[in-house]
Each structure stands twice: as structure tokens, then as C-alpha cells.
mmCIF file with all atom_site columns, C-alpha atoms in Angstrom:
data_model
loop_
_atom_site.group_PDB
_atom_site.id
_atom_site.type_symbol
_atom_site.label_atom_id
_atom_site.label_alt_id
_atom_site.label_comp_id
_atom_site.label_asym_id
_atom_site.label_entity_id
_atom_site.label_seq_id
_atom_site.pdbx_PDB_ins_code
_atom_site.Cartn_x
_atom_site.Cartn_y
_atom_site.Cartn_z
_atom_site.occupancy
_atom_site.B_iso_or_equiv
_atom_site.pdbx_formal_charge
_atom_site.auth_seq_id
_atom_site.auth_comp_id
_atom_site.auth_asym_id
_atom_site.auth_atom_id
_atom_site.pdbx_PDB_model_num
ATOM 1  C CA . MET A 1 1  ? -25.838 19.734  19.857 1.00 51.00 ? 1  MET A CA 1
ATOM 2  C CA . LYS A 1 2  ? -23.035 21.551  20.566 1.00 58.00 ? 2  LYS A CA 1
ATOM 3  C CA . GLU A 1 3  ? -21.015 18.813  22.713 1.00 60.00 ? 3  GLU A CA 1
ATOM 4  C CA . GLU A 1 4  ? -21.610 16.349  19.717 1.00 61.00 ? 4  GLU A CA 1
ATOM 5  C CA . ALA A 1 5  ? -20.396 19.580  17.663 1.00 59.00 ? 5  ALA A CA 1
ATOM 6  C CA . ALA A 1 6  ? -16.931 19.520  19.741 1.00 66.00 ? 6  ALA A CA 1
ATOM 7  C CA . SER A 1 7  ? -16.646 15.782  19.382 1.00 76.00 ? 7  SER A CA 1
ATOM 8  C CA . ILE A 1 8  ? -16.373 16.235  15.158 1.00 77.00 ? 8  ILE A CA 1
ATOM 9  C CA . LYS A 1 9  ? -13.186 16.882  13.553 1.00 83.00 ? 9  LYS A CA 1
ATOM 10 C CA . LYS A 1 10 ? -12.138 17.889  9.915  1.00 85.00 ? 10 LYS A CA 1
ATOM 11 C CA . LYS A 1 11 ? -9.913  15.336  8.391  1.00 84.00 ? 11 LYS A CA 1
ATOM 12 C CA . THR A 1 12 ? -8.157  15.127  4.345  1.00 89.00 ? 12 THR A CA 1
ATOM 13 C CA . VAL A 1 13 ? -8.508  11.450  3.483  1.00 85.00 ? 13 VAL A CA 1
ATOM 14 C CA . TYR A 1 14 ? -6.403  9.828   0.379  1.00 92.00 ? 14 TYR A CA 1
ATOM 15 C CA . LEU A 1 15 ? -7.584  6.788   -0.733 1.00 93.00 ? 15 LEU A CA 1
ATOM 16 C CA . PRO A 1 16 ? -6.510  4.874   -3.467 1.00 96.00 ? 16 PRO A CA 1
ATOM 17 C CA . VAL A 1 17 ? -8.203  4.915   -6.386 1.00 97.00 ? 17 VAL A CA 1
ATOM 18 C CA . ASP A 1 18 ? -9.741  0.979   -6.189 1.00 97.00 ? 18 ASP A CA 1
ATOM 19 C CA . ILE A 1 19 ? -11.116 1.970   -2.399 1.00 94.00 ? 19 ILE A CA 1
ATOM 20 C CA . ASP A 1 20 ? -12.445 5.237   -3.639 1.00 96.00 ? 20 ASP A CA 1
ATOM 21 C CA . GLU A 1 21 ? -14.454 3.562   -6.307 1.00 97.00 ? 21 GLU A CA 1
ATOM 22 C CA . GLY A 1 22 ? -15.391 0.939   -4.555 1.00 96.00 ? 22 GLY A CA 1
ATOM 23 C CA . LEU A 1 23 ? -16.659 2.729   -2.209 1.00 95.00 ? 23 LEU A CA 1
ATOM 24 C CA . ARG A 1 24 ? -18.749 5.094   -4.659 1.00 96.00 ? 24 ARG A CA 1
ATOM 25 C CA . ARG A 1 25 ? -20.221 2.050   -6.483 1.00 96.00 ? 25 ARG A CA 1
ATOM 26 C CA . SER A 1 26 ? -21.299 0.770   -2.866 1.00 94.00 ? 26 SER A CA 1
ATOM 27 C CA . ALA A 1 27 ? -22.781 4.188   -2.033 1.00 95.00 ? 27 ALA A CA 1
ATOM 28 C CA . GLN A 1 28 ? -24.508 4.163   -5.214 1.00 96.00 ? 28 GLN A CA 1
ATOM 29 C CA . LYS A 1 29 ? -26.036 0.565   -5.136 1.00 95.00 ? 29 LYS A CA 1
ATOM 30 C CA . HIS A 1 30 ? -27.201 1.503   -1.615 1.00 92.00 ? 30 HIS A CA 1
ATOM 31 C CA . ARG A 1 31 ? -28.728 5.034   -2.342 1.00 94.00 ? 31 ARG A CA 1
ATOM 32 C CA . ARG A 1 32 ? -26.078 6.179   0.289  1.00 93.00 ? 32 ARG A CA 1
ATOM 33 C CA . SER A 1 33 ? -23.766 9.188   -0.066 1.00 96.00 ? 33 SER A CA 1
ATOM 34 C CA . PHE A 1 34 ? -20.232 8.796   -0.229 1.00 95.00 ? 34 PHE A CA 1
ATOM 35 C CA . ASN A 1 35 ? -19.353 10.155  2.843  1.00 93.00 ? 35 ASN A CA 1
ATOM 36 C CA . SER A 1 36 ? -22.287 8.105   4.934  1.00 94.00 ? 36 SER A CA 1
ATOM 37 C CA . GLU A 1 37 ? -20.430 4.750   3.361  1.00 95.00 ? 37 GLU A CA 1
ATOM 38 C CA . LEU A 1 38 ? -17.051 6.053   4.297  1.00 94.00 ? 38 LEU A CA 1
ATOM 39 C CA . VAL A 1 39 ? -18.166 6.713   7.885  1.00 92.00 ? 39 VAL A CA 1
ATOM 40 C CA . TRP A 1 40 ? -19.745 2.896   7.774  1.00 92.00 ? 40 TRP A CA 1
ATOM 41 C CA . ALA A 1 41 ? -16.217 1.150   6.278  1.00 93.00 ? 41 ALA A CA 1
ATOM 42 C CA . ILE A 1 42 ? -14.051 3.347   8.724  1.00 91.00 ? 42 ILE A CA 1
ATOM 43 C CA . GLN A 1 43 ? -16.768 2.040   11.653 1.00 92.00 ? 43 GLN A CA 1
ATOM 44 C CA . LEU A 1 44 ? -16.313 -1.247  10.693 1.00 91.00 ? 44 LEU A CA 1
ATOM 45 C CA . VAL A 1 45 ? -12.882 -1.405  10.180 1.00 91.00 ? 45 VAL A CA 1
ATOM 46 C CA . ASN A 1 46 ? -12.457 -0.240  13.905 1.00 90.00 ? 46 ASN A CA 1
ATOM 47 C CA . LYS A 1 47 ? -14.852 -2.582  15.148 1.00 91.00 ? 47 LYS A CA 1
ATOM 48 C CA . VAL A 1 48 ? -12.697 -5.221  13.373 1.00 89.00 ? 48 VAL A CA 1
ATOM 49 C CA . THR A 1 49 ? -9.340  -3.990  14.671 1.00 90.00 ? 49 THR A CA 1
ATOM 50 C CA . SER A 1 50 ? -10.393 -3.665  17.941 1.00 88.00 ? 50 SER A CA 1
ATOM 51 C CA . GLY A 1 51 ? -12.009 -7.379  18.416 1.00 84.00 ? 51 GLY A CA 1
ATOM 52 C CA . GLN A 1 52 ? -15.733 -6.503  18.395 1.00 81.00 ? 52 GLN A CA 1
ATOM 53 C CA . ILE A 1 53 ? -16.472 -8.495  15.310 1.00 75.00 ? 53 ILE A CA 1
ATOM 54 C CA . LEU A 1 54 ? -14.419 -11.783 15.078 1.00 67.00 ? 54 LEU A CA 1
ATOM 55 C CA . ARG A 1 55 ? -12.370 -12.255 11.793 1.00 57.00 ? 55 ARG A CA 1
#
């Protein structure tokens, strides 16, 4: 657990209103927290931009 905590960094992110609202709607629809939805979206973008998922 200590190793995992060391790899986590606190960040402040400013999102455009339309993205914020979309993530909140999606989180509510899928019964997830906003933070979980945001992490999922960031991971998806990372996979697409790194070529792990074909566009």
C-alpha cells in the first residue's frame, strides 16, 4: 500500500464546462463517482494517444 500511495500525486484540473457536465451525466448514468469517471476518461485518452487503441 505504501508503494501505491507514493505513486499518487494530487493534481488540480480545470475542465471546460461541457466536458465537466458530460462526465457528471455519464457518472450518474453508470452509477460511478465523478472522480472514477474522470480517471476512466483520462486512461482512455492515454490509450488512444499512445496507440494502444486504434482510432
